[in-house]
Coordinates of C-alpha atoms and ligand atoms in Angstrom, one line a residue:
M26 CA 20.4 99.9 59.4
Q27 CA 17.2 101.8 59.4
E28 CA 14.1 100.3 61.0
D29 CA 12.2 100.4 57.7
K30 CA 14.9 98.5 55.9
R31 CA 15.0 95.8 58.6
I32 CA 11.2 95.4 58.5
E33 CA 11.4 95.1 54.7
Q34 CA 14.0 92.4 55.0
I35 CA 11.9 90.5 57.6
S36 CA 8.9 90.7 55.2
A37 CA 11.1 89.4 52.3
Q38 CA 12.2 86.5 54.5
I39 CA 8.6 85.6 55.3
V40 CA 7.7 85.7 51.6
R41 CA 10.7 83.4 50.9
L42 CA 9.6 81.0 53.6
A43 CA 6.1 81.0 52.1
N44 CA 7.6 80.1 48.8
A45 CA 9.7 77.3 50.5
D46 CA 12.9 79.2 49.5
F47 CA 15.5 78.5 52.1
S48 CA 18.4 80.0 50.2
K49 CA 19.0 83.0 52.5
E50 CA 19.1 83.5 56.2
G51 CA 17.7 86.7 57.9
V52 CA 20.5 89.1 59.1
I53 CA 20.6 89.9 62.8
S54 CA 21.6 93.6 63.6
E55 CA 23.9 94.6 66.4
K56 CA 21.1 96.0 68.4
E57 CA 19.6 92.7 69.6
D58 CA 16.1 94.1 69.9
D59 CA 12.7 92.6 69.2
L60 CA 13.2 92.7 65.4
D61 CA 16.3 90.7 65.8
S62 CA 14.4 88.1 67.9
I63 CA 11.9 87.9 65.0
V64 CA 14.7 87.3 62.6
V65 CA 16.2 84.6 64.8
G66 CA 12.8 83.0 65.1
L67 CA 12.4 83.1 61.3
N68 CA 15.8 81.6 60.8
V69 CA 15.0 78.7 63.2
L70 CA 11.6 78.3 61.5
S71 CA 13.3 78.3 58.1
E72 CA 15.7 75.5 59.1
E73 CA 12.9 73.4 60.5
L74 CA 10.8 74.0 57.4
E75 CA 13.7 73.1 55.2
S76 CA 14.1 69.7 56.9
Y77 CA 10.4 69.0 56.7
V78 CA 10.3 69.9 53.0
H79 CA 13.2 67.5 52.5
A80 CA 11.5 64.7 54.4
I81 CA 8.3 65.2 52.3
K82 CA 10.3 65.1 49.1
D83 CA 11.9 62.0 50.2
S84 CA 8.6 60.3 51.0
E85 CA 7.2 61.5 47.7
E86 CA 10.1 59.8 45.9
K87 CA 9.7 56.6 47.9
L88 CA 5.9 56.6 47.1
Q89 CA 6.6 57.1 43.4
N90 CA 9.1 54.3 43.5
A91 CA 6.6 52.1 45.3
L92 CA 3.9 52.9 42.7
T93 CA 6.3 52.1 39.9
S94 CA 7.2 48.8 41.6
L95 CA 3.5 48.0 42.1
T96 CA 2.7 48.7 38.4
E97 CA 5.6 46.5 37.4
A98 CA 4.5 43.7 39.8
Q99 CA 1.0 43.9 38.5
R100 CA 2.2 43.6 34.9
L101 CA 4.4 40.6 35.7
S102 CA 1.8 38.8 37.7
H103 CA -1.1 39.7 35.5
I104 CA -2.9 41.2 38.5
G105 CA -4.8 44.4 38.0
S106 CA -6.5 46.4 40.7
W107 CA -9.3 48.8 41.1
E108 CA -10.6 51.2 43.6
W109 CA -14.2 52.4 43.8
N110 CA -14.7 55.5 45.8
I111 CA -18.4 55.2 46.6
T112 CA -18.7 58.6 48.3
A113 CA -17.2 60.4 45.3
N114 CA -18.6 57.8 42.8
T115 CA -15.3 57.4 41.0
I116 CA -13.6 54.1 39.9
N117 CA -9.9 53.8 39.2
W118 CA -8.4 51.0 37.3
T119 CA -4.7 50.3 37.1
D120 CA -2.9 50.0 33.8
E121 CA -2.7 46.3 34.2
L122 CA -6.4 46.0 34.7
Y123 CA -7.0 47.9 31.4
R124 CA -4.6 45.5 29.8
I125 CA -6.4 42.4 31.2
Y126 CA -9.7 43.7 29.9
G127 CA -8.2 44.6 26.5
R128 CA -9.2 48.2 26.9
E129 CA -7.5 51.6 26.8
S130 CA -8.1 54.2 29.5
E131 CA -8.5 56.9 26.9
N132 CA -11.6 55.4 25.4
F133 CA -13.1 53.3 28.1
E134 CA -14.8 54.8 31.1
A135 CA -14.3 52.5 34.1
N136 CA -17.8 52.5 35.7
F137 CA -19.9 49.8 37.1
E138 CA -22.1 49.5 34.0
N139 CA -19.2 49.2 31.6
F140 CA -17.5 46.7 33.9
I141 CA -20.6 44.5 33.9
A142 CA -20.8 44.8 30.1
C143 CA -17.3 43.3 29.8
I144 CA -18.3 40.2 31.7
H145 CA -19.2 37.0 29.8
P146 CA -23.0 37.1 29.4
D147 CA -23.3 33.7 31.2
D148 CA -21.4 35.0 34.3
R149 CA -23.0 38.5 34.6
E150 CA -25.8 37.7 36.9
Y151 CA -23.5 35.8 39.2
V152 CA -20.9 38.6 39.4
N153 CA -23.5 41.2 40.0
G154 CA -24.9 39.1 42.8
V155 CA -21.5 38.8 44.5
I156 CA -20.8 42.6 44.4
Q157 CA -24.4 43.4 45.6
K158 CA -23.9 41.1 48.5
A159 CA -20.6 42.5 49.5
Y160 CA -22.2 46.0 49.3
R161 CA -25.1 45.0 51.4
D162 CA -23.2 42.9 54.0
K163 CA -20.1 45.1 53.9
T164 CA -17.9 42.0 53.7
A165 CA -14.8 41.1 51.7
F166 CA -15.4 38.9 48.7
S167 CA -13.7 36.7 46.2
F168 CA -14.9 35.1 43.0
A169 CA -13.9 33.9 39.5
H170 CA -15.5 34.8 36.2
R171 CA -15.0 35.1 32.5
I172 CA -14.7 38.3 30.5
V173 CA -15.0 38.9 26.8
K174 CA -12.4 41.2 25.2
P175 CA -13.3 43.6 22.4
N176 CA -11.6 41.1 19.9
G177 CA -14.0 38.3 21.1
E178 CA -11.3 36.5 23.1
E179 CA -12.4 35.0 26.4
S180 CA -10.3 35.3 29.6
F181 CA -10.7 33.8 33.0
L182 CA -10.2 36.1 36.0
D183 CA -9.7 35.4 39.6
C184 CA -10.9 38.3 41.7
K185 CA -10.7 39.5 45.3
G186 CA -12.3 42.5 46.9
N187 CA -12.4 44.5 50.1
V188 CA -14.8 47.0 51.6
Y189 CA -14.1 50.1 53.7
V190 CA -16.6 51.6 56.1
N191 CA -16.2 55.2 57.4
E192 CA -16.6 56.4 61.0
E193 CA -20.3 56.7 60.6
G194 CA -20.5 53.0 59.6
V195 CA -21.2 53.9 55.9
L196 CA -19.6 52.0 53.1
S197 CA -17.2 54.5 51.5
R198 CA -14.8 52.5 49.4
M199 CA -14.3 49.2 47.7
T200 CA -11.0 47.9 46.4
G201 CA -10.1 44.8 44.6
T202 CA -7.7 42.8 42.4
A203 CA -8.3 40.7 39.3
Q204 CA -5.8 38.2 38.1
D205 CA -5.7 36.8 34.6
V206 CA -5.7 33.0 35.1
T207 CA -6.6 32.0 31.5
D208 CA -3.4 30.0 30.9
L209 CA -3.8 28.2 34.2
K210 CA -7.5 27.5 33.5
R211 CA -6.7 26.1 30.0
A212 CA -3.9 24.0 31.5
E213 CA -6.3 22.7 34.1
Q214 CA -8.8 21.9 31.5
K215 CA -6.2 20.0 29.4
I216 CA -5.0 18.1 32.4
S217 CA -8.6 17.1 33.3
Q218 CA -9.2 16.0 29.7
L219 CA -6.0 14.0 29.7
A220 CA -6.9 12.5 33.1
A221 CA -10.3 11.5 31.7
I222 CA -8.6 9.9 28.7
V223 CA -6.2 8.0 30.9
E224 CA -9.0 7.0 33.3
Y225 CA -11.3 5.6 30.6
S226 CA -8.6 4.2 28.2
S227 CA -9.1 0.6 27.2
D228 CA -5.4 0.1 27.9
A229 CA -3.8 -0.1 31.3
I230 CA -1.8 3.1 31.9
I231 CA 0.6 3.1 34.7
S232 CA 3.4 5.5 35.8
K233 CA 6.2 4.8 38.2
T234 CA 9.3 6.5 39.5
T235 CA 12.7 5.7 38.1
E236 CA 13.1 3.4 41.1
G237 CA 10.1 1.4 40.0
Y238 CA 7.5 2.6 42.6
V239 CA 4.0 3.0 41.1
T240 CA 2.7 6.6 41.0
S241 CA -0.5 6.2 39.0
W242 CA -2.7 3.2 38.1
N243 CA -5.8 3.7 35.9
K244 CA -9.1 1.8 35.9
Q245 CA -8.0 -0.6 33.1
A246 CA -4.8 -1.4 35.1
E247 CA -7.1 -2.4 37.9
I248 CA -9.1 -4.7 35.6
L249 CA -6.1 -6.1 33.8
F250 CA -3.9 -6.9 36.8
G251 CA -6.6 -7.3 39.5
Y252 CA -5.0 -4.8 41.9
S253 CA -6.9 -1.7 42.9
E254 CA -5.2 1.8 42.5
K255 CA -5.1 2.0 46.3
E256 CA -3.3 -1.4 46.6
M257 CA -0.7 -0.4 44.0
L258 CA 0.2 3.2 44.6
G259 CA 3.6 3.3 46.2
K260 CA 4.2 -0.4 45.6
H261 CA 7.0 -1.7 43.5
I262 CA 6.1 -2.6 40.0
T263 CA 7.7 -6.0 40.3
L264 CA 4.7 -7.0 42.3
I265 CA 3.0 -7.9 39.0
F266 CA 6.1 -9.7 37.6
P267 CA 6.2 -13.5 37.4
K268 CA 9.2 -14.7 39.5
E269 CA 11.1 -15.9 36.4
R270 CA 10.8 -12.5 34.8
L271 CA 12.1 -10.3 37.6
D272 CA 15.3 -9.5 35.7
E273 CA 13.3 -7.8 33.1
E274 CA 12.8 -4.7 35.3
D275 CA 16.6 -4.0 35.2
E276 CA 16.7 -4.5 31.4
I277 CA 13.8 -2.2 30.9
M278 CA 15.2 0.5 33.2
A279 CA 18.6 0.3 31.5
K280 CA 17.0 1.3 28.2
I281 CA 14.7 3.9 29.8
K282 CA 17.7 5.6 31.5
E283 CA 19.3 5.9 28.1
G284 CA 16.2 7.8 27.1
Q285 CA 14.9 5.0 24.9
S286 CA 11.3 3.8 24.6
L287 CA 10.2 0.2 24.3
L288 CA 7.5 -0.3 21.7
N289 CA 5.1 -3.2 21.8
Y290 CA 7.2 -5.1 24.2
E291 CA 5.6 -8.5 24.5
T292 CA 6.0 -10.2 27.9
E293 CA 4.0 -11.9 30.7
R294 CA 2.7 -10.5 34.0
R295 CA 1.1 -12.0 37.0
R296 CA -2.4 -10.9 38.1
K297 CA -3.4 -10.6 41.7
D298 CA -5.1 -14.0 41.5
G299 CA -1.9 -15.6 40.3
T300 CA -2.8 -16.1 36.7
I301 CA -0.2 -15.3 34.1
I302 CA -1.3 -13.0 31.3
S303 CA 0.5 -12.1 28.1
I304 CA 0.8 -8.3 27.6
S305 CA 2.1 -6.0 24.9
A306 CA 3.5 -2.8 26.5
T307 CA 4.9 0.5 25.4
I308 CA 7.2 1.8 28.0
S309 CA 8.6 5.4 27.8
P310 CA 10.7 7.8 29.9
V311 CA 8.8 10.7 31.5
K312 CA 11.0 13.9 31.4
D313 CA 10.8 17.2 33.2
P314 CA 11.1 20.4 31.2
S315 CA 14.9 20.3 31.5
G316 CA 14.9 16.9 29.9
K317 CA 15.8 15.0 33.0
I318 CA 14.1 11.6 33.3
I319 CA 11.9 11.8 36.3
G320 CA 9.7 8.7 35.8
V321 CA 8.4 6.0 33.5
S322 CA 5.0 5.6 31.8
K323 CA 3.7 2.2 30.6
I324 CA 0.7 1.5 28.4
A325 CA -0.1 -2.2 28.5
R326 CA -2.7 -4.3 26.8
D327 CA -3.8 -7.9 27.3
I328 CA -2.7 -10.1 24.4
T329 CA -3.4 -13.5 26.0
E330 CA -6.2 -14.3 23.6
K331 CA -4.1 -13.1 20.7
K332 CA -1.2 -15.3 21.8
I333 CA -3.5 -18.3 22.2
A334 CA -5.0 -17.7 18.8
E335 CA -1.5 -17.3 17.3
E336 CA -0.4 -20.5 18.9
K337 CA -3.5 -22.3 17.6
L338 CA -2.9 -20.9 14.2
R339 CA 0.7 -22.0 14.2
A340 CA -0.3 -25.6 15.3
Y341 CA -3.1 -25.6 12.7
T342 CA -0.7 -24.5 9.9
T343 CA 1.9 -27.1 10.9
A344 CA -0.8 -29.8 10.9
L345 CA -2.2 -28.5 7.6
E346 CA 1.3 -28.5 6.0
H347 CA 1.8 -32.0 7.3
K348 CA -1.5 -33.1 5.9
H349 CA -0.9 -31.4 2.7
K350 CA 2.5 -33.1 2.3
E351 CA 0.9 -36.5 3.1
T352 CA -1.8 -35.9 0.6
E353 CA 0.6 -34.9 -2.1
Q354 CA 2.8 -37.9 -1.3
F355 CA -0.3 -40.1 -1.4
A356 CA -1.3 -38.6 -4.8
Y357 CA 2.2 -39.0 -6.1
I358 CA 2.5 -42.7 -5.0
A359 CA -1.1 -43.5 -6.1
S360 CA -0.6 -41.9 -9.5
H361 CA 2.8 -43.4 -9.9
D362 CA 1.5 -46.9 -9.0
L363 CA -1.6 -46.4 -11.1
Q364 CA 0.6 -45.8 -14.2
E365 CA 1.8 -49.4 -14.3
P366 CA -1.6 -51.3 -14.4
L367 CA -3.0 -48.5 -16.7
R368 CA -0.2 -49.0 -19.1
T369 CA -1.0 -52.7 -19.2
I370 CA -4.7 -51.9 -19.8
T371 CA -3.9 -49.4 -22.5
N372 CA -1.4 -51.8 -24.2
Y373 CA -3.7 -54.8 -24.1
I374 CA -6.8 -52.9 -25.2
G375 CA -4.7 -51.7 -28.1
L376 CA -3.7 -55.2 -29.0
F377 CA -7.3 -56.4 -28.4
S378 CA -8.8 -53.8 -30.6
K379 CA -6.3 -54.5 -33.4
E380 CA -6.9 -58.3 -33.2
Y381 CA -10.7 -58.2 -32.8
K382 CA -11.8 -55.1 -34.7
G383 CA -14.8 -55.9 -36.9
K384 CA -15.1 -59.4 -35.3
L385 CA -17.2 -58.5 -32.3
G386 CA -19.9 -56.6 -34.1
E387 CA -20.7 -52.9 -34.0
K388 CA -21.4 -52.7 -30.3
G389 CA -18.2 -54.7 -29.5
D390 CA -16.1 -52.2 -31.5
M391 CA -17.9 -49.2 -29.9
Y392 CA -17.2 -50.5 -26.3
T393 CA -13.6 -51.3 -27.2
G394 CA -13.3 -47.7 -28.5
F395 CA -14.7 -46.3 -25.2
I396 CA -12.2 -48.3 -23.1
E397 CA -9.3 -47.2 -25.3
N398 CA -10.4 -43.5 -25.0
A399 CA -11.0 -43.7 -21.3
S400 CA -7.6 -45.3 -20.6
K401 CA -5.8 -42.7 -22.7
R402 CA -7.6 -39.9 -20.8
M403 CA -6.7 -41.5 -17.6
Q404 CA -3.1 -41.6 -18.7
V405 CA -3.1 -37.9 -19.4
L406 CA -4.8 -37.3 -16.0
I407 CA -2.2 -39.3 -14.2
T408 CA 0.7 -37.6 -16.0
D409 CA -0.7 -34.2 -15.1
L410 CA -1.3 -35.3 -11.5
L411 CA 2.3 -36.6 -11.2
E412 CA 3.6 -33.4 -12.7
Y413 CA 1.6 -31.4 -10.1
T414 CA 2.7 -33.4 -7.1
R415 CA 6.4 -33.3 -8.3
I416 CA 6.7 -29.5 -7.8
E417 CA 8.9 -28.9 -4.8
S418 CA 9.8 -25.6 -3.2
D419 CA 13.5 -26.0 -2.6
K420 CA 14.8 -26.1 -6.1
A421 CA 17.6 -23.7 -7.3
H422 CA 16.6 -20.5 -9.1
N423 CA 18.2 -19.0 -12.1
D424 CA 17.9 -15.9 -14.2
I425 CA 15.3 -16.5 -16.8
D426 CA 14.8 -14.3 -19.9
C427 CA 11.1 -14.4 -20.3
N428 CA 11.3 -13.2 -24.0
A429 CA 13.4 -16.3 -24.9
L430 CA 11.1 -18.5 -22.7
I431 CA 8.0 -17.3 -24.5
G432 CA 9.8 -17.8 -27.9
E433 CA 10.5 -21.4 -27.0
I434 CA 6.9 -22.0 -25.8
L435 CA 5.4 -20.6 -29.1
K436 CA 7.7 -22.8 -31.1
D437 CA 6.5 -25.9 -29.2
M438 CA 2.9 -24.8 -29.7
H439 CA 3.3 -23.9 -33.4
V440 CA 0.9 -26.7 -34.5
I441 CA -2.1 -25.4 -32.5
I442 CA -1.2 -21.8 -33.2
E443 CA -1.3 -22.4 -36.9
E444 CA -4.4 -24.6 -36.7
T445 CA -6.4 -21.9 -34.8
D446 CA -4.8 -18.9 -36.6
A447 CA -4.1 -17.5 -33.2
K448 CA -2.3 -14.1 -33.0
I449 CA 0.0 -13.8 -30.1
E450 CA 1.4 -10.3 -29.2
V451 CA 4.3 -10.3 -26.7
E452 CA 5.6 -7.1 -25.2
D453 CA 9.2 -6.7 -24.1
L454 CA 9.5 -9.0 -21.0
P455 CA 12.0 -8.9 -18.2
V456 CA 14.6 -11.3 -16.8
V457 CA 13.2 -12.9 -13.7
K458 CA 14.6 -15.2 -11.1
G459 CA 13.0 -18.6 -11.1
Q460 CA 13.0 -22.2 -12.0
Y461 CA 13.0 -22.6 -15.8
S462 CA 10.8 -25.7 -16.1
R463 CA 8.2 -24.2 -13.7
M464 CA 8.1 -20.8 -15.4
K465 CA 7.7 -22.5 -18.7
S466 CA 4.9 -24.7 -17.5
L467 CA 3.2 -21.6 -16.0
F468 CA 3.2 -19.5 -19.2
Q469 CA 2.5 -22.6 -21.3
N470 CA -0.7 -23.5 -19.4
L471 CA -2.0 -19.9 -19.5
I472 CA -1.3 -19.5 -23.2
N473 CA -2.7 -22.9 -24.0
N474 CA -5.9 -22.1 -22.1
A475 CA -6.1 -18.7 -23.8
I476 CA -6.2 -20.5 -27.2
K477 CA -8.3 -23.5 -26.0
F478 CA -11.1 -21.4 -24.5
R479 CA -11.5 -19.3 -27.7
K480 CA -14.9 -18.3 -29.0
P481 CA -15.9 -20.5 -31.9
D482 CA -16.3 -17.7 -34.5
V483 CA -13.5 -15.4 -33.4
L484 CA -9.8 -15.7 -34.1
P485 CA -7.9 -16.0 -30.9
L486 CA -5.9 -12.8 -30.0
I487 CA -3.6 -13.1 -27.0
H488 CA -1.6 -10.2 -25.5
I489 CA 1.3 -10.8 -23.1
S490 CA 2.5 -7.8 -21.1
V491 CA 4.2 -6.9 -17.8
K492 CA 4.3 -4.1 -15.4
D493 CA 7.2 -3.2 -13.0
Q494 CA 5.6 -2.8 -9.6
G495 CA 8.9 -2.0 -7.7
K496 CA 9.3 -5.1 -5.6
E497 CA 7.6 -7.4 -8.1
W498 CA 6.7 -8.0 -11.8
L499 CA 3.0 -8.1 -12.7
F500 CA 2.4 -10.3 -15.8
E501 CA -0.9 -10.3 -17.7
I502 CA -2.0 -12.8 -20.3
K503 CA -5.1 -11.4 -22.0
D504 CA -7.3 -13.2 -24.4
N505 CA -10.5 -12.5 -26.4
G506 CA -12.0 -15.9 -25.5
I507 CA -15.3 -17.1 -23.9
G508 CA -14.6 -15.3 -20.6
I509 CA -15.4 -16.6 -17.1
E510 CA -18.3 -15.7 -14.8
E511 CA -17.2 -13.9 -11.6
T512 CA -18.5 -16.6 -9.3
Y513 CA -15.9 -19.0 -10.7
Y514 CA -12.8 -16.7 -10.3
D515 CA -11.5 -18.7 -7.3
K516 CA -12.9 -22.1 -8.2
I517 CA -10.9 -22.5 -11.4
F518 CA -7.6 -22.4 -9.5
K519 CA -8.6 -25.5 -7.5
I520 CA -7.5 -28.9 -8.7
F521 CA -9.9 -30.9 -10.9
Q522 CA -12.3 -27.9 -11.1
R523 CA -13.6 -27.3 -14.7
L524 CA -16.4 -25.2 -15.9
H525 CA -17.0 -27.2 -19.1
S526 CA -17.7 -30.8 -20.1
R527 CA -14.9 -32.7 -21.9
K528 CA -17.1 -32.7 -24.9
E529 CA -16.9 -29.0 -25.2
Y530 CA -13.2 -28.5 -24.2
Q531 CA -10.6 -31.2 -23.5
G532 CA -8.7 -31.0 -20.2
T533 CA -8.1 -32.4 -16.8
G534 CA -8.8 -29.4 -14.5
I535 CA -5.2 -29.5 -13.2
G536 CA -3.6 -26.7 -15.3
L537 CA -4.6 -23.6 -13.3
A538 CA -4.0 -25.5 -9.9
H539 CA -0.6 -26.2 -11.3
C540 CA 0.0 -22.5 -12.2
K541 CA -1.2 -21.4 -8.7
K542 CA 1.2 -23.8 -7.0
I543 CA 4.1 -22.6 -9.1
V544 CA 3.3 -18.9 -8.4
D545 CA 2.6 -19.6 -4.6
L546 CA 6.0 -21.3 -4.2
R547 CA 7.6 -18.4 -5.9
G548 CA 6.0 -16.0 -3.3
G549 CA 3.6 -14.4 -5.8
Q550 CA -0.1 -14.3 -6.5
I551 CA -2.3 -15.3 -9.4
W552 CA -5.9 -14.3 -10.2
V553 CA -8.2 -13.7 -13.1
E554 CA -10.4 -10.8 -14.2
S555 CA -12.8 -11.4 -17.0
E556 CA -15.7 -10.1 -18.9
Y557 CA -18.0 -13.1 -19.5
G558 CA -18.4 -13.6 -23.3
K559 CA -15.6 -11.1 -24.2
G560 CA -12.3 -12.4 -22.8
S561 CA -10.2 -12.9 -19.7
S562 CA -7.0 -11.6 -18.3
F563 CA -4.9 -13.9 -16.1
Y564 CA -2.5 -11.9 -13.8
F565 CA 0.3 -13.2 -11.7
T566 CA 3.1 -11.5 -9.8
I567 CA 6.7 -12.6 -9.5
P568 CA 8.7 -11.0 -6.6
K569 CA 12.1 -9.7 -7.8
N570 CA 13.7 -11.3 -4.8
I571 CA 13.3 -14.9 -4.0
I572 CA 11.0 -15.5 -1.0
L573 CA 11.0 -19.2 -0.1
Ligands
LIG623 P1 -8.4 -27.4 -18.0 O1 -7.9 -26.4 -18.9 O2 -7.7 -28.7 -18.0 O3 -9.9 -27.6 -18.0 P2 -7.5 -25.6 -16.0 O4 -7.2 -25.8 -14.6 O5 -6.4 -25.1 -16.9 O6 -8.1 -26.9 -16.5 O7 -8.7 -24.6 -16.1 C1 -9.8 -24.7 -15.3 C2 -11.1 -24.1 -15.9 O8 -10.9 -22.7 -16.0 C3 -11.2 -24.5 -17.3 O9 -11.9 -25.7 -17.4 C4 -12.0 -23.3 -17.9 O10 -13.4 -23.6 -17.6 C5 -11.6 -22.2 -17.1 N1 -10.5 -21.4 -17.9 C6 -9.2 -21.5 -17.8 N2 -8.6 -20.6 -18.6 C7 -9.6 -20.0 -19.3 C8 -9.6 -18.9 -20.3 N3 -8.5 -18.4 -20.7 N4 -10.8 -18.5 -20.7 C9 -11.9 -19.0 -20.2 N5 -12.0 -20.0 -19.3 C10 -10.8 -20.5 -18.8

């Protein structure tokens, strides 16, 4: 091969090497001269270069992989990072940092001023101070602050930073990370709010393990049971159980383990000073996110006072019922026994007046008349009283067709109805369960009053209607009579209470008390609504089912 050709080949080999082209080796001639040594040297160089290039490519690939992993890790952990090259005055933000700040790299220039502008106005001075200090002191730093995103949303960031000083001791670089801890912060805030609610609740709030060991004990629990939080934490809950109620813990836990809650469970517990208190507790299982029961919560309130009051009320009601029965019995016996002498008086005064009328002078006749009237009135009074005391609650109930019942009443009352020209309108009435004579007496009294308390110059108009209220019937007996002033709405249902003198309207003041007793015994209510001078409506309810 000619020398020129060989030199050309060597040059071409050098160019290939410069272009990192290791595809061809230089050819050695048979001469083994200097040119051949150059070719051998170039071939060795080529081999070495090739392995270097491979190593570099390998490292590049690894670096790229590491960068990808870092970006992914940042995305997953919501940690972004930045690098501030102070010498070159450039700041680099990672993709995640842009995401955290709610910005896009295309239209947001990451510089110090823009960074400060993103910070919550209340935190700006503080953040600026931290960075200035790190710059001045050349020390690492960490701080937390809020940012405001372009959409107005606030986020909490937890930041850390590092400083790098060059060989001349000059600060050349700062790097740092920012983690979005908004969810964590919000959860912390919620937890502290809940903790405050628990702490200042007016109920004792306790938690325990499923084995019954106390894990939390709030202020009210300290007050209610007399044990401090320190004394109770880690202790078994049965410490506050009276001896005879120790079995309750197993019963409660059996329910809790089935996932049930106990609502308003009334029981007794023992305070530290030994006193027994009545409590009402709501006990529920505490579950972990997988639904496994990991503890028990208990909200308890002192109901000792309520229990005492209930007991007192029960005793009072029993005593009252007893007294009431005694009084009724007395009234019954008295009125029953009074009937006999009264009958004698009435009979004899009748005979006396027949025998001596006109013989005793005008005054004598007048006095005899007074005695006759008074004894007749007394007879009516005693009959009404007897009737009233005879009502008992345990009589059998039947189906009563109220339409037929009213028909019968109106027949019985035909004389007074005709005399007064009263108009009585009756809507279609239901069949109710009740005691016939009592229901009759109830309607009779109300219709009778509606006619009796009519206005002197107005014809009585009475309207009887009913409303279905689901569980009960609501009856109304409406009249256009004299009306009742509101102050007397309750008074008129009490026995012997009348608003008028006998001269104005006849009566004993027992009728409405009688009605009230009948309705009460039937489990209903009776009341009046009226426009004084215009008329009254008497309402009463009759439950569809018998409540005795
Ligand atoms: P009495 O009818 O024997 O007086 P009640 O117990 O039936 O006794 O009624 C008590 C009082 O209620 C009556 O005296 C009367 O003043 C008033 N009252 C009852 N019904 C009516 C009515 N429909 N309109 C106006 N007042 C009435």
